[in-house]
Amino acid sequence: MKLLLIGSGGREHAMAWKLAQSERVEHIYVAPGNGGTATTAKCSNILEENYLQFAQDNNIDLTVVGPEIPLAEGIVDDFEAVGLKIWGPSKAAAQLEASKAFSKDFMQRHKVPTAAFESFHNYDAALAYLEKQEDKVVLKASGLAAGKGVILPETKEEAKAALKELMLDKVFASAGETVVIEERLEGPELSIFAFSDGKNIQLMPACQDHKRALDGDEGLNTGGMGAYAPAPLATQDIIDEVRDTIILPTINGMKAEGTPYVGVLYTGVMLTKNGVKTIEFNCRFGDPETEVLMPLLESDLLDVLEASVEGRLDKQTIVWKDEAAVTVVLASGGYPQAYEKGKTIKGLAHTDNLVFHAGTTLEDGSYKTSGGRVLNVIGMGQTIKEAVDDAYQGLKTIDFDAMHYRKDIAFQALAKKDR
Ligand code: AMP
Ligand code: GLY
């Protein structure tokens, strides 16, 4: 089979690497891809932006969509309208991520546990509501804001300033036209991924991401500086609670509303003292969570994606390795703020670890940095501790100018003496 894989991050390199292992995969075109997908077996990068035309011209058997933007724009609907096979949610189903107002209203309709909230289209009404709040709140731009649209103000003054930025100064343009103001919850977070075919689901090992730039969860929010799985915090009871109170009601609710959810549902949850609450849904795989899930997946990913598109996930066995995986993100100095690009990456050939590229390009046979998150170094082991040690050992040979990484990935999962 010939596949088209859309995206350019560590998530897509990990998916390309895993899909390439399928005996049935002949070639994977990655659009636009990165330095890692340029050199992965059976893969080549393409610059074509008219994906539909490319898929038709090249007899693509299955298109796999990595990021949320094409999904929110309706790429799945466009492909299906001309009879092309594509893996991901429809435009209507992708609203679970693309509109936080939709997502929160949906959760309320279907009694899915989440933070109490109100949505506002009008600045004065939102301000009046804020004035009345006694506890801390969270402000969310309803639309897609590249992961930056959530604000956690510490004081009412900060909250008011943030509301003004969102609704009057329009720092996130139309994404901030509608603002959700919600109760601030407390507790550890988990990322729970489920494959869905619209009616059946299969859960993956629970992951934990590290959103802050610096050790000890300090510094600015990033796309994610590292991840690990399976997270010991996710006991079987917690997983059952997430499945039964959040994921199944969501999949059943989407089906009942005539917008069945097909693809991967990413549920961000917080374990609060009042039970598990949904923080957000994403309509795609997480990055960097995918970089630990793909090496843990024993089964053929192509089989799973086809079963998801074809509505037969209930008959698909999905096997996960009984191991632990960790990814440490090597980032450009300065990220998530301004950083320099075009640095030569050294020592990649000298590590034995699996490395998934994110912001890299291949130029004249050498890899250069081209983004904030540059590389994901993967560690594997029988325990999280072994996997952590493997990842930090494996990244020692790699270097580029101003390289920065967190030294404490998976600290929540390690005994204090191991940190
Ligand atoms: P999101 O972009 O929705 O993932 O939100 C980014 C981060 O903001 C989450 O990972 C949480 O750490 C935090 N967050 C979002 N909503 C809440 C909430 N209601 N209470 C506390 N923290 C939140
Ligand atoms: N790991 C966070 C995200 O993919 O949104």
PDB file of C-alpha atoms in Angstrom, residues 100 147 150 152 189-191 208-214 217-227 266-269 279-280 282 284 286-289 335-336 373 406 409 411-412:
ATOM      1  CA  LYS A 100     -13.574  24.655  23.325  1.00  0.00           C
ATOM      2  CA  GLY A 147      -1.586  25.309  22.263  1.00  0.00           C
ATOM      3  CA  VAL A 150      -5.108  28.662  27.831  1.00  0.00           C
ATOM      4  CA  LEU A 152      -3.932  30.462  34.192  1.00  0.00           C
ATOM      5  CA  GLU A 189      -2.537  15.261  34.768  1.00  0.00           C
ATOM      6  CA  LEU A 190      -2.585  12.307  32.410  1.00  0.00           C
ATOM      7  CA  SER A 191      -2.905  12.019  28.627  1.00  0.00           C
ATOM      8  CA  GLN A 208       2.311  11.861  31.103  1.00  0.00           C
ATOM      9  CA  ASP A 209       3.626  14.927  29.296  1.00  0.00           C
ATOM     10  CA  HIS A 210       5.864  17.721  30.677  1.00  0.00           C
ATOM     11  CA  LYS A 211       4.528  21.047  29.422  1.00  0.00           C
ATOM     12  CA  ARG A 212       6.833  23.479  31.217  1.00  0.00           C
ATOM     13  CA  ALA A 213      10.205  24.401  29.739  1.00  0.00           C
ATOM     14  CA  LEU A 214      12.330  23.945  32.863  1.00  0.00           C
ATOM     15  CA  ASP A 217       7.732  22.158  36.102  1.00  0.00           C
ATOM     16  CA  GLU A 218       9.053  25.736  36.120  1.00  0.00           C
ATOM     17  CA  GLY A 219       9.215  28.180  33.238  1.00  0.00           C
ATOM     18  CA  LEU A 220       6.929  28.808  30.301  1.00  0.00           C
ATOM     19  CA  ASN A 221       4.438  26.416  28.762  1.00  0.00           C
ATOM     20  CA  THR A 222       5.744  24.550  25.722  1.00  0.00           C
ATOM     21  CA  GLY A 223       4.333  21.988  23.313  1.00  0.00           C
ATOM     22  CA  GLY A 224       5.835  19.337  25.614  1.00  0.00           C
ATOM     23  CA  MET A 225       9.424  18.711  26.748  1.00  0.00           C
ATOM     24  CA  GLY A 226       9.175  14.971  27.345  1.00  0.00           C
ATOM     25  CA  ALA A 227       6.782  12.123  28.026  1.00  0.00           C
ATOM     26  CA  TYR A 266      -6.742  12.477  23.066  1.00  0.00           C
ATOM     27  CA  THR A 267      -8.246  13.118  26.475  1.00  0.00           C
ATOM     28  CA  GLY A 268      -6.301  15.324  28.875  1.00  0.00           C
ATOM     29  CA  VAL A 269      -7.504  14.573  32.395  1.00  0.00           C
ATOM     30  CA  ILE A 279      -9.274  19.189  30.968  1.00  0.00           C
ATOM     31  CA  GLU A 280      -9.449  19.027  27.181  1.00  0.00           C
ATOM     32  CA  ASN A 282      -7.686  16.853  21.166  1.00  0.00           C
ATOM     33  CA  ARG A 284      -5.172  13.900  17.103  1.00  0.00           C
ATOM     34  CA  GLY A 286      -0.172  14.089  21.224  1.00  0.00           C
ATOM     35  CA  ASP A 287       3.331  15.286  20.608  1.00  0.00           C
ATOM     36  CA  PRO A 288       5.590  14.085  22.342  1.00  0.00           C
ATOM     37  CA  GLU A 289       3.281  11.299  23.655  1.00  0.00           C
ATOM     38  CA  TYR A 335      12.278  27.919  23.106  1.00  0.00           C
ATOM     39  CA  PRO A 336       9.321  28.487  23.604  1.00  0.00           C
ATOM     40  CA  ARG A 373      11.602  21.199  19.590  1.00  0.00           C
ATOM     41  CA  ARG A 406      14.885  18.906  30.886  1.00  0.00           C
ATOM     42  CA  ILE A 409      11.586  13.729  32.663  1.00  0.00           C
ATOM     43  CA  PHE A 411      10.135  12.523  37.848  1.00  0.00           C
ATOM     44  CA  GLN A 412       6.538  11.950  38.952  1.00  0.00           C
TER      45      GLN A 412
END
